[in-house]
């Protein structure tokens, strides 16, 4: 069978051989993932602005020592406003992607982003800024899931992990660029200190939008719509000419078989509510909670790095310098994860990094015992937070992007990833509120002690991951379908042999390529 042959050939390829054959797929995935770099840049601006003097003076209130602070309520309002917009964008992305495909959805997202940047750029008060953050959140929500879905659907098995986890690296690149930009603008005292940063947001969407017009559509989406001839052309555009038409035809046959296998006993394409049906509920639970773990394990504390460092006793300049170190260590961690995954797998990296984070957060908490005037303790806490960022991005951070794209069925992938990200953003609203109160000097002012709370949360997350998250390394989508259908326990996935081609499937409505 061509589908069986294509699966075996794909699984037998090394990452290097896959890269040579699917070079074009890597390039297109990289272009799409630059949307997340833009998201990271924009989100990084918002997180850092609360510690940015010119921004604080314009939108904050005096606190009595000659400085200004945004109230905890407005910190939450700006952050949560963006997340509300993201949730709206995610709903839009789920239905629009399933109806029209990845490429048109990405084009619409970037067109909206170009328009909405004008609002925060010209904002004269914090209420207008809030409206701008809500509207910008809509295209951010589109980018957050579409890039991951596209990466996993254009990549062969051995490149899936690298392309999906690169999404995490792109987010870190964006965050790093925003921090460097703001660090360079610290000495600017006028409103252009923050308006200049807002203007930089226009740098990203215009070239990405132009490229998207020429991008190939996801072949998996085309197969799900019964457009196998178009899927064949898409695969040809994603592979080298040296592969030949026969390889492309077999690859599409493999997709057809997988889609038909998932449709067995069901009718039509996936629908939003199908992810909650008995045959899908386990996969939905794992996908949603996997993404929520990324928030609940204490990553929110890492995302408030500049503000955390300031409240721990460092100057604004030193805090931004530490944030740059934080982002660089995150990037290094993601690159390290590319190599360590070969030995530890997705599941091993996920659990192991959570356990190390528990230890690191406990140590950071103890650094809060000396008074904030003790600069040695403040620098030590900052250094430990930077190392915690390295640990997070060598495990939890990138692995989550791989798992959430691999766990759902091809039939329900778009809706499941979108719903999981909605759960994540909803969780982030709660986490952001909690951290704002933990760190704000006008509220609880826990400083380093807040790390104790997140150590306990990370420990609970690690227990859930250990018992519920399966290993997906080197598994085809069809194999994962069979493993979930047979209700194999998570800890047995890597040891269980399955043959997705041992049963006949009904291919009615899904036309084979000849």
GROMACS .gro file of C-alpha atoms in nm:
model
  514
    1UNK     CA    1   0.000   0.000   0.000
    2UNK     CA    2   0.133   0.345  -0.094
    3UNK     CA    3   0.023   0.497   0.238
    4UNK     CA    4   0.216   0.233   0.434
    5UNK     CA    5   0.525   0.281   0.216
    6UNK     CA    6   0.513   0.659   0.257
    7UNK     CA    7   0.485   0.629   0.636
    8UNK     CA    8   0.777   0.386   0.659
    9UNK     CA    9   0.993   0.598   0.430
   10UNK     CA   10   0.917   0.913   0.628
   11UNK     CA   11   0.989   0.747   0.963
   12UNK     CA   12   1.315   0.601   0.829
   13UNK     CA   13   1.449   0.942   0.726
   14UNK     CA   14   1.695   1.117   0.955
   15UNK     CA   15   1.632   1.481   1.049
   16UNK     CA   16   1.906   1.586   0.804
   17UNK     CA   17   1.758   1.383   0.518
   18UNK     CA   18   1.414   1.525   0.599
   19UNK     CA   19   1.557   1.876   0.596
   20UNK     CA   20   1.713   1.827   0.252
   21UNK     CA   21   1.387   1.691   0.109
   22UNK     CA   22   1.153   1.937   0.283
   23UNK     CA   23   1.370   2.250   0.267
   24UNK     CA   24   1.084   2.455   0.119
   25UNK     CA   25   0.847   2.341   0.395
   26UNK     CA   26   1.098   2.462   0.654
   27UNK     CA   27   1.123   2.802   0.483
   28UNK     CA   28   0.746   2.850   0.463
   29UNK     CA   29   0.702   2.735   0.823
   30UNK     CA   30   0.971   2.984   0.928
   31UNK     CA   31   0.791   3.268   0.747
   32UNK     CA   32   0.461   3.182   0.916
   33UNK     CA   33   0.634   3.153   1.255
   34UNK     CA   34   0.766   3.510   1.221
   35UNK     CA   35   0.409   3.608   1.310
   36UNK     CA   36   0.480   3.469   1.657
   37UNK     CA   37   0.803   3.671   1.671
   38UNK     CA   38   0.582   3.976   1.618
   39UNK     CA   39   0.344   3.852   1.889
   40UNK     CA   40   0.638   3.806   2.128
   41UNK     CA   41   0.766   4.155   2.046
   42UNK     CA   42   0.427   4.316   2.106
   43UNK     CA   43   0.356   4.115   2.422
   44UNK     CA   44   0.706   4.190   2.550
   45UNK     CA   45   0.641   4.562   2.509
   46UNK     CA   46   0.326   4.542   2.718
   47UNK     CA   47   0.493   4.340   2.996
   48UNK     CA   48   0.796   4.572   3.012
   49UNK     CA   49   0.603   4.899   2.979
   50UNK     CA   50   0.474   4.869   3.336
   51UNK     CA   51   0.836   4.920   3.451
   52UNK     CA   52   0.920   5.182   3.184
   53UNK     CA   53   0.961   5.534   3.332
   54UNK     CA   54   0.820   5.737   3.039
   55UNK     CA   55   0.521   5.505   3.012
   56UNK     CA   56   0.465   5.508   3.390
   57UNK     CA   57   0.471   5.888   3.395
   58UNK     CA   58   0.219   5.916   3.108
   59UNK     CA   59  -0.030   5.651   3.219
   60UNK     CA   60   0.052   5.591   3.588
   61UNK     CA   61  -0.001   5.764   3.923
   62UNK     CA   62   0.261   5.919   4.158
   63UNK     CA   63   0.354   5.695   4.451
   64UNK     CA   64   0.512   5.959   4.677
   65UNK     CA   65   0.884   5.919   4.609
   66UNK     CA   66   0.889   6.109   4.281
   67UNK     CA   67   0.821   5.800   4.071
   68UNK     CA   68   0.506   5.674   3.904
   69UNK     CA   69   0.332   5.335   3.902
   70UNK     CA   70   0.041   5.188   3.713
   71UNK     CA   71  -0.216   5.065   3.960
   72UNK     CA   72  -0.260   4.690   3.983
   73UNK     CA   73  -0.608   4.734   3.836
   74UNK     CA   74  -0.476   4.903   3.521
   75UNK     CA   75  -0.187   4.658   3.491
   76UNK     CA   76  -0.448   4.385   3.488
   77UNK     CA   77  -0.677   4.581   3.258
   78UNK     CA   78  -0.413   4.622   2.987
   79UNK     CA   79  -0.286   4.266   3.013
   80UNK     CA   80  -0.631   4.109   3.035
   81UNK     CA   81  -0.767   4.334   2.761
   82UNK     CA   82  -0.511   4.191   2.521
   83UNK     CA   83  -0.601   3.839   2.632
   84UNK     CA   84  -0.972   3.903   2.578
   85UNK     CA   85  -0.888   4.011   2.226
   86UNK     CA   86  -0.678   3.697   2.183
   87UNK     CA   87  -0.971   3.477   2.284
   88UNK     CA   88  -1.190   3.652   2.025
   89UNK     CA   89  -0.918   3.602   1.767
   90UNK     CA   90  -0.881   3.236   1.859
   91UNK     CA   91  -1.251   3.167   1.803
   92UNK     CA   92  -1.224   3.346   1.471
   93UNK     CA   93  -0.911   3.149   1.378
   94UNK     CA   94  -1.067   2.812   1.457
   95UNK     CA   95  -1.374   2.850   1.239
   96UNK     CA   96  -1.209   3.057   0.967
   97UNK     CA   97  -0.916   2.815   0.932
   98UNK     CA   98  -1.144   2.514   0.910
   99UNK     CA   99  -1.361   2.687   0.650
  100UNK     CA  100  -1.106   2.870   0.434
  101UNK     CA  101  -0.763   2.728   0.522
  102UNK     CA  102  -0.442   2.846   0.688
  103UNK     CA  103  -0.319   3.088   0.421
  104UNK     CA  104  -0.632   3.311   0.394
  105UNK     CA  105  -0.663   3.323   0.773
  106UNK     CA  106  -0.303   3.437   0.810
  107UNK     CA  107  -0.352   3.706   0.545
  108UNK     CA  108  -0.658   3.845   0.725
  109UNK     CA  109  -0.471   3.841   1.058
  110UNK     CA  110  -0.183   4.052   0.929
  111UNK     CA  111  -0.415   4.296   0.753
  112UNK     CA  112  -0.597   4.351   1.084
  113UNK     CA  113  -0.269   4.394   1.271
  114UNK     CA  114  -0.144   4.666   1.034
  115UNK     CA  115  -0.467   4.860   1.096
  116UNK     CA  116  -0.492   4.814   1.473
  117UNK     CA  117  -0.136   4.932   1.552
  118UNK     CA  118  -0.252   5.291   1.486
  119UNK     CA  119  -0.465   5.289   1.803
  120UNK     CA  120  -0.194   5.239   2.071
  121UNK     CA  121   0.048   5.454   1.868
  122UNK     CA  122  -0.183   5.757   1.889
  123UNK     CA  123  -0.335   5.673   2.231
  124UNK     CA  124  -0.359   5.984   2.448
  125UNK     CA  125  -0.500   5.813   2.756
  126UNK     CA  126  -0.498   5.472   2.911
  127UNK     CA  127  -0.858   5.398   2.808
  128UNK     CA  128  -0.769   5.435   2.438
  129UNK     CA  129  -0.460   5.223   2.495
  130UNK     CA  130  -0.680   4.952   2.645
  131UNK     CA  131  -0.906   4.957   2.338
  132UNK     CA  132  -0.600   4.921   2.117
  133UNK     CA  133  -0.471   4.625   2.318
  134UNK     CA  134  -0.807   4.447   2.290
  135UNK     CA  135  -0.818   4.496   1.913
  136UNK     CA  136  -0.453   4.398   1.864
  137UNK     CA  137  -0.525   4.086   2.066
  138UNK     CA  138  -0.753   3.959   1.787
  139UNK     CA  139  -0.475   3.901   1.530
  140UNK     CA  140  -0.240   3.788   1.808
  141UNK     CA  141  -0.489   3.513   1.887
  142UNK     CA  142  -0.492   3.409   1.521
  143UNK     CA  143  -0.112   3.383   1.508
  144UNK     CA  144  -0.079   3.189   1.835
  145UNK     CA  145  -0.228   2.867   1.702
  146UNK     CA  146  -0.217   2.895   1.324
  147UNK     CA  147   0.163   2.899   1.311
  148UNK     CA  148   0.188   2.579   1.516
  149UNK     CA  149  -0.081   2.401   1.317
  150UNK     CA  150   0.080   2.498   0.986
  151UNK     CA  151   0.426   2.385   1.104
  152UNK     CA  152   0.310   2.038   1.205
  153UNK     CA  153   0.103   1.990   0.887
  154UNK     CA  154   0.377   2.080   0.637
  155UNK     CA  155   0.659   1.897   0.817
  156UNK     CA  156   0.758   1.528   0.797
  157UNK     CA  157   0.769   1.324   1.119
  158UNK     CA  158   1.136   1.389   1.201
  159UNK     CA  159   1.103   1.767   1.153
  160UNK     CA  160   0.773   1.816   1.337
  161UNK     CA  161   0.943   1.868   1.673
  162UNK     CA  162   1.194   2.121   1.540
  163UNK     CA  163   0.945   2.330   1.343
  164UNK     CA  164   0.678   2.338   1.613
  165UNK     CA  165   0.925   2.416   1.894
  166UNK     CA  166   1.082   2.688   1.680
  167UNK     CA  167   0.756   2.874   1.747
  168UNK     CA  168   0.874   2.905   2.108
  169UNK     CA  169   1.212   3.038   1.990
  170UNK     CA  170   1.041   3.297   1.770
  171UNK     CA  171   0.835   3.417   2.064
  172UNK     CA  172   1.158   3.454   2.265
  173UNK     CA  173   1.328   3.641   1.980
  174UNK     CA  174   1.037   3.884   1.979
  175UNK     CA  175   1.052   3.931   2.355
  176UNK     CA  176   1.430   3.986   2.337
  177UNK     CA  177   1.397   4.245   2.060
  178UNK     CA  178   1.131   4.433   2.256
  179UNK     CA  179   1.353   4.442   2.566
  180UNK     CA  180   1.657   4.560   2.367
  181UNK     CA  181   1.443   4.828   2.199
  182UNK     CA  182   1.310   4.957   2.529
  183UNK     CA  183   1.656   4.944   2.689
  184UNK     CA  184   1.781   5.169   2.410
  185UNK     CA  185   1.490   5.409   2.465
  186UNK     CA  186   1.531   5.435   2.844
  187UNK     CA  187   1.716   5.766   2.818
  188UNK     CA  188   1.441   5.923   2.605
  189UNK     CA  189   1.221   6.124   2.840
  190UNK     CA  190   0.947   6.230   2.599
  191UNK     CA  191   0.639   6.038   2.484
  192UNK     CA  192   0.844   5.906   2.188
  193UNK     CA  193   1.014   5.668   2.429
  194UNK     CA  194   0.708   5.442   2.420
  195UNK     CA  195   0.552   5.566   2.094
  196UNK     CA  196   0.871   5.477   1.911
  197UNK     CA  197   0.842   5.124   2.048
  198UNK     CA  198   0.480   5.102   1.929
  199UNK     CA  199   0.587   5.222   1.582
  200UNK     CA  200   0.836   4.935   1.555
  201UNK     CA  201   0.539   4.697   1.546
  202UNK     CA  202   0.477   4.794   1.182
  203UNK     CA  203   0.811   4.640   1.085
  204UNK     CA  204   0.674   4.283   1.097
  205UNK     CA  205   0.329   4.243   0.938
  206UNK     CA  206   0.392   4.407   0.599
  207UNK     CA  207   0.662   4.167   0.466
  208UNK     CA  208   0.495   3.863   0.625
  209UNK     CA  209   0.163   3.957   0.462
  210UNK     CA  210   0.333   3.985   0.122
  211UNK     CA  211   0.489   3.638   0.161
  212UNK     CA  212   0.160   3.480   0.272
  213UNK     CA  213   0.001   3.552  -0.065
  214UNK     CA  214   0.245   3.306  -0.223
  215UNK     CA  215   0.247   3.040   0.052
  216UNK     CA  216   0.125   2.684  -0.019
  217UNK     CA  217  -0.186   2.573   0.168
  218UNK     CA  218  -0.161   2.298   0.430
  219UNK     CA  219  -0.192   1.966   0.241
  220UNK     CA  220  -0.365   1.809   0.543
  221UNK     CA  221  -0.638   2.074   0.528
  222UNK     CA  222  -0.681   2.012   0.154
  223UNK     CA  223  -0.713   1.636   0.209
  224UNK     CA  224  -0.973   1.689   0.481
  225UNK     CA  225  -1.172   1.891   0.228
  226UNK     CA  226  -1.143   1.616  -0.034
  227UNK     CA  227  -0.915   1.827  -0.255
  228UNK     CA  228  -0.644   1.566  -0.300
  229UNK     CA  229  -0.525   1.698  -0.636
  230UNK     CA  230  -0.463   2.037  -0.474
  231UNK     CA  231  -0.296   1.859  -0.182
  232UNK     CA  232  -0.064   1.685  -0.428
  233UNK     CA  233   0.037   2.020  -0.578
  234UNK     CA  234   0.092   2.161  -0.228
  235UNK     CA  235   0.321   1.871  -0.131
  236UNK     CA  236   0.519   1.921  -0.453
  237UNK     CA  237   0.569   2.287  -0.357
  238UNK     CA  238   0.686   2.184  -0.010
  239UNK     CA  239   0.942   1.925  -0.130
  240UNK     CA  240   1.244   1.935  -0.360
  241UNK     CA  241   1.193   1.855  -0.728
  242UNK     CA  242   1.439   1.567  -0.690
  243UNK     CA  243   1.180   1.385  -0.476
  244UNK     CA  244   0.966   1.326  -0.784
  245UNK     CA  245   0.590   1.300  -0.828
  246UNK     CA  246   0.578   0.946  -0.687
  247UNK     CA  247   0.699   1.054  -0.342
  248UNK     CA  248   0.445   1.337  -0.333
  249UNK     CA  249   0.166   1.100  -0.440
  250UNK     CA  250   0.253   0.848  -0.165
  251UNK     CA  251   0.266   1.126   0.093
  252UNK     CA  252  -0.085   1.238   0.001
  253UNK     CA  253  -0.201   0.874   0.014
  254UNK     CA  254  -0.071   0.857   0.371
  255UNK     CA  255  -0.272   1.168   0.462
  256UNK     CA  256  -0.581   1.024   0.294
  257UNK     CA  257  -0.550   0.700   0.491
  258UNK     CA  258  -0.508   0.888   0.822
  259UNK     CA  259  -0.810   1.111   0.758
  260UNK     CA  260  -1.019   0.809   0.654
  261UNK     CA  261  -0.907   0.622   0.967
  262UNK     CA  262  -1.024   0.910   1.187
  263UNK     CA  263  -1.356   0.932   1.003
  264UNK     CA  264  -1.429   0.563   1.058
  265UNK     CA  265  -1.777   0.542   1.205
  266UNK     CA  266  -1.824   0.917   1.173
  267UNK     CA  267  -1.946   1.148   0.901
  268UNK     CA  268  -1.814   1.466   0.745
  269UNK     CA  269  -1.536   1.697   0.861
  270UNK     CA  270  -1.463   1.782   1.220
  271UNK     CA  271  -1.692   2.013   1.415
  272UNK     CA  272  -1.616   2.218   1.724
  273UNK     CA  273  -1.820   2.005   1.964
  274UNK     CA  274  -1.671   1.680   1.831
  275UNK     CA  275  -1.362   1.734   2.047
  276UNK     CA  276  -1.578   1.669   2.356
  277UNK     CA  277  -1.712   1.336   2.232
  278UNK     CA  278  -1.603   1.014   2.399
  279UNK     CA  279  -1.346   0.921   2.134
  280UNK     CA  280  -1.178   1.265   2.154
  281UNK     CA  281  -1.222   1.384   2.512
  282UNK     CA  282  -0.892   1.237   2.638
  283UNK     CA  283  -0.698   1.406   2.359
  284UNK     CA  284  -0.878   1.734   2.427
  285UNK     CA  285  -0.800   1.714   2.800
  286UNK     CA  286  -0.430   1.648   2.738
  287UNK     CA  287  -0.399   1.924   2.477
  288UNK     CA  288  -0.575   2.185   2.692
  289UNK     CA  289  -0.403   2.109   3.020
  290UNK     CA  290  -0.064   2.075   2.851
  291UNK     CA  291  -0.089   2.435   2.737
  292UNK     CA  292  -0.227   2.546   3.074
  293UNK     CA  293   0.072   2.388   3.249
  294UNK     CA  294   0.292   2.632   3.057
  295UNK     CA  295   0.118   2.909   3.252
  296UNK     CA  296   0.057   2.737   3.586
  297UNK     CA  297   0.416   2.618   3.635
  298UNK     CA  298   0.537   2.971   3.715
  299UNK     CA  299   0.624   3.096   3.367
  300UNK     CA  300   0.416   3.406   3.437
  301UNK     CA  301   0.675   3.510   3.694
  302UNK     CA  302   0.943   3.478   3.425
  303UNK     CA  303   0.736   3.691   3.185
  304UNK     CA  304   0.724   3.972   3.443
  305UNK     CA  305   1.104   3.968   3.465
  306UNK     CA  306   1.172   4.345   3.450
  307UNK     CA  307   0.902   4.421   3.706
  308UNK     CA  308   1.016   4.133   3.930
  309UNK     CA  309   1.377   4.256   3.924
  310UNK     CA  310   1.268   4.612   4.012
  311UNK     CA  311   1.059   4.495   4.306
  312UNK     CA  312   1.349   4.274   4.418
  313UNK     CA  313   1.560   4.591   4.453
  314UNK     CA  314   1.744   4.640   4.121
  315UNK     CA  315   1.751   4.969   3.928
  316UNK     CA  316   1.544   5.010   3.611
  317UNK     CA  317   1.854   4.989   3.388
  318UNK     CA  318   1.983   4.679   3.567
  319UNK     CA  319   1.636   4.524   3.549
  320UNK     CA  320   1.624   4.562   3.170
  321UNK     CA  321   1.978   4.423   3.142
  322UNK     CA  322   1.872   4.121   3.347
  323UNK     CA  323   1.566   4.077   3.124
  324UNK     CA  324   1.794   4.066   2.818
  325UNK     CA  325   1.991   3.791   2.991
  326UNK     CA  326   1.663   3.616   3.071
  327UNK     CA  327   1.556   3.615   2.706
  328UNK     CA  328   1.899   3.501   2.582
  329UNK     CA  329   1.896   3.208   2.823
  330UNK     CA  330   1.548   3.118   2.701
  331UNK     CA  331   1.673   3.106   2.342
  332UNK     CA  332   1.971   2.895   2.446
  333UNK     CA  333   1.736   2.661   2.632
  334UNK     CA  334   1.520   2.609   2.321
  335UNK     CA  335   1.827   2.520   2.113
  336UNK     CA  336   1.944   2.280   2.385
  337UNK     CA  337   1.599   2.115   2.379
  338UNK     CA  338   1.649   2.032   2.010
  339UNK     CA  339   1.938   1.806   2.105
  340UNK     CA  340   1.825   1.667   2.442
  341UNK     CA  341   1.487   1.562   2.300
  342UNK     CA  342   1.669   1.290   2.105
  343UNK     CA  343   1.757   1.117   2.433
  344UNK     CA  344   1.475   1.217   2.667
  345UNK     CA  345   1.177   1.259   2.432
  346UNK     CA  346   0.894   1.510   2.473
  347UNK     CA  347   0.758   1.356   2.790
  348UNK     CA  348   1.098   1.324   2.962
  349UNK     CA  349   1.190   1.687   2.896
  350UNK     CA  350   0.846   1.802   3.010
  351UNK     CA  351   0.851   1.625   3.346
  352UNK     CA  352   1.222   1.678   3.415
  353UNK     CA  353   1.217   2.053   3.352
  354UNK     CA  354   0.916   2.093   3.583
  355UNK     CA  355   1.097   1.916   3.866
  356UNK     CA  356   1.404   2.139   3.827
  357UNK     CA  357   1.181   2.449   3.825
  358UNK     CA  358   1.030   2.342   4.158
  359UNK     CA  359   1.377   2.340   4.314
  360UNK     CA  360   1.478   2.671   4.153
  361UNK     CA  361   1.163   2.853   4.267
  362UNK     CA  362   1.215   2.731   4.624
  363UNK     CA  363   1.569   2.872   4.626
  364UNK     CA  364   1.448   3.204   4.479
  365UNK     CA  365   1.188   3.222   4.757
  366UNK     CA  366   1.459   3.191   5.023
  367UNK     CA  367   1.642   3.485   4.859
  368UNK     CA  368   1.355   3.705   4.980
  369UNK     CA  369   1.451   3.662   5.346
  370UNK     CA  370   1.719   3.939   5.341
  371UNK     CA  371   1.577   4.295   5.307
  372UNK     CA  372   1.540   4.446   4.960
  373UNK     CA  373   1.834   4.677   5.036
  374UNK     CA  374   2.061   4.371   5.026
  375UNK     CA  375   2.184   4.398   4.666
  376UNK     CA  376   2.367   4.066   4.685
  377UNK     CA  377   2.044   3.878   4.752
  378UNK     CA  378   1.863   4.073   4.479
  379UNK     CA  379   2.128   3.988   4.221
  380UNK     CA  380   2.127   3.625   4.335
  381UNK     CA  381   1.749   3.604   4.295
  382UNK     CA  382   1.780   3.760   3.949
  383UNK     CA  383   2.050   3.512   3.846
  384UNK     CA  384   1.837   3.220   3.967
  385UNK     CA  385   1.536   3.352   3.777
  386UNK     CA  386   1.750   3.365   3.462
  387UNK     CA  387   1.857   3.004   3.513
  388UNK     CA  388   1.492   2.911   3.571
  389UNK     CA  389   1.415   3.066   3.233
  390UNK     CA  390   1.680   2.843   3.077
  391UNK     CA  391   1.525   2.537   3.243
  392UNK     CA  392   1.174   2.635   3.133
  393UNK     CA  393   1.276   2.690   2.770
  394UNK     CA  394   1.482   2.372   2.754
  395UNK     CA  395   1.172   2.171   2.845
  396UNK     CA  396   0.824   2.303   2.918
  397UNK     CA  397   0.833   2.600   2.679
  398UNK     CA  398   0.917   2.434   2.346
  399UNK     CA  399   0.782   2.086   2.422
  400UNK     CA  400   0.430   2.221   2.476
  401UNK     CA  401   0.417   2.358   2.120
  402UNK     CA  402   0.511   2.017   1.985
  403UNK     CA  403   0.263   1.824   2.200
  404UNK     CA  404  -0.040   2.046   2.139
  405UNK     CA  405   0.002   2.004   1.764
  406UNK     CA  406   0.060   1.626   1.777
  407UNK     CA  407  -0.196   1.510   2.035
  408UNK     CA  408  -0.520   1.615   1.854
  409UNK     CA  409  -0.651   1.413   1.562
  410UNK     CA  410  -0.603   1.561   1.215
  411UNK     CA  411  -0.982   1.590   1.189
  412UNK     CA  412  -1.012   1.800   1.505
  413UNK     CA  413  -0.669   1.962   1.513
  414UNK     CA  414  -0.769   2.321   1.429
  415UNK     CA  415  -1.053   2.334   1.682
  416UNK     CA  416  -0.863   2.148   1.956
  417UNK     CA  417  -0.552   2.368   1.934
  418UNK     CA  418  -0.769   2.680   1.935
  419UNK     CA  419  -0.972   2.564   2.235
  420UNK     CA  420  -0.652   2.470   2.420
  421UNK     CA  421  -0.509   2.814   2.359
  422UNK     CA  422  -0.833   2.973   2.479
  423UNK     CA  423  -0.795   2.772   2.801
  424UNK     CA  424  -0.435   2.891   2.824
  425UNK     CA  425  -0.527   3.258   2.777
  426UNK     CA  426  -0.811   3.229   3.028
  427UNK     CA  427  -0.563   3.077   3.271
  428UNK     CA  428  -0.318   3.358   3.194
  429UNK     CA  429  -0.577   3.616   3.297
  430UNK     CA  430  -0.596   3.457   3.641
  431UNK     CA  431  -0.219   3.409   3.663
  432UNK     CA  432  -0.150   3.766   3.551
  433UNK     CA  433  -0.389   3.901   3.813
  434UNK     CA  434  -0.226   3.692   4.084
  435UNK     CA  435   0.130   3.791   3.991
  436UNK     CA  436   0.039   4.161   3.968
  437UNK     CA  437  -0.086   4.152   4.325
  438UNK     CA  438   0.207   3.938   4.441
  439UNK     CA  439   0.467   4.184   4.308
  440UNK     CA  440   0.296   4.526   4.322
  441UNK     CA  441   0.436   4.735   4.612
  442UNK     CA  442   0.092   4.891   4.670
  443UNK     CA  443  -0.069   4.546   4.710
  444UNK     CA  444   0.076   4.224   4.862
  445UNK     CA  445   0.441   4.302   4.775
  446UNK     CA  446   0.561   3.941   4.817
  447UNK     CA  447   0.875   4.007   4.611
  448UNK     CA  448   1.086   3.687   4.595
  449UNK     CA  449   0.848   3.504   4.827
  450UNK     CA  450   0.602   3.473   4.538
  451UNK     CA  451   0.834   3.203   4.400
  452UNK     CA  452   0.728   2.968   4.683
  453UNK     CA  453   0.371   2.974   4.554
  454UNK     CA  454   0.481   2.885   4.202
  455UNK     CA  455   0.707   2.608   4.327
  456UNK     CA  456   0.400   2.435   4.469
  457UNK     CA  457   0.204   2.494   4.151
  458UNK     CA  458   0.488   2.353   3.935
  459UNK     CA  459   0.501   2.042   4.154
  460UNK     CA  460   0.130   1.974   4.100
  461UNK     CA  461   0.175   2.029   3.726
  462UNK     CA  462   0.459   1.776   3.714
  463UNK     CA  463   0.240   1.509   3.875
  464UNK     CA  464  -0.034   1.558   3.616
  465UNK     CA  465   0.217   1.548   3.329
  466UNK     CA  466   0.374   1.227   3.462
  467UNK     CA  467   0.043   1.040   3.470
  468UNK     CA  468  -0.142   1.190   3.172
  469UNK     CA  469   0.094   1.310   2.894
  470UNK     CA  470   0.209   1.040   2.648
  471UNK     CA  471   0.530   1.025   2.444
  472UNK     CA  472   0.473   1.126   2.080
  473UNK     CA  473   0.833   1.114   1.958
  474UNK     CA  474   0.875   0.948   1.614
  475UNK     CA  475   0.505   0.859   1.591
  476UNK     CA  476   0.300   0.921   1.278
  477UNK     CA  477  -0.041   1.081   1.317
  478UNK     CA  478  -0.201   0.751   1.218
  479UNK     CA  479  -0.010   0.564   1.492
  480UNK     CA  480  -0.122   0.818   1.750
  481UNK     CA  481  -0.482   0.770   1.635
  482UNK     CA  482  -0.455   0.396   1.697
  483UNK     CA  483  -0.285   0.437   2.037
  484UNK     CA  484  -0.559   0.669   2.158
  485UNK     CA  485  -0.832   0.449   2.009
  486UNK     CA  486  -0.692   0.150   2.202
  487UNK     CA  487  -0.680   0.362   2.522
  488UNK     CA  488  -0.313   0.288   2.585
  489UNK     CA  489  -0.197   0.447   2.916
  490UNK     CA  490   0.030   0.751   2.876
  491UNK     CA  491   0.331   0.579   3.033
  492UNK     CA  492   0.301   0.288   2.787
  493UNK     CA  493   0.287   0.487   2.461
  494UNK     CA  494   0.660   0.463   2.388
  495UNK     CA  495   0.663   0.085   2.447
  496UNK     CA  496   0.353  -0.011   2.248
  497UNK     CA  497   0.383  -0.127   1.887
  498UNK     CA  498   0.087  -0.055   1.658
  499UNK     CA  499   0.014  -0.092   1.287
  500UNK     CA  500  -0.232   0.173   1.163
  501UNK     CA  501  -0.263  -0.013   0.831
  502UNK     CA  502  -0.381  -0.346   0.972
  503UNK     CA  503  -0.746  -0.245   0.935
  504UNK     CA  504  -0.940  -0.138   0.629
  505UNK     CA  505  -1.093   0.205   0.629
  506UNK     CA  506  -1.380   0.359   0.438
  507UNK     CA  507  -1.240   0.621   0.202
  508UNK     CA  508  -1.575   0.735   0.073
  509UNK     CA  509  -1.570   1.111   0.044
  510UNK     CA  510  -1.191   1.119   0.052
  511UNK     CA  511  -1.062   1.067  -0.300
  512UNK     CA  512  -0.731   0.893  -0.361
  513UNK     CA  513  -0.477   1.042  -0.593
  514UNK     CA  514  -0.391   0.842  -0.905
   0.00000   0.00000   0.00000
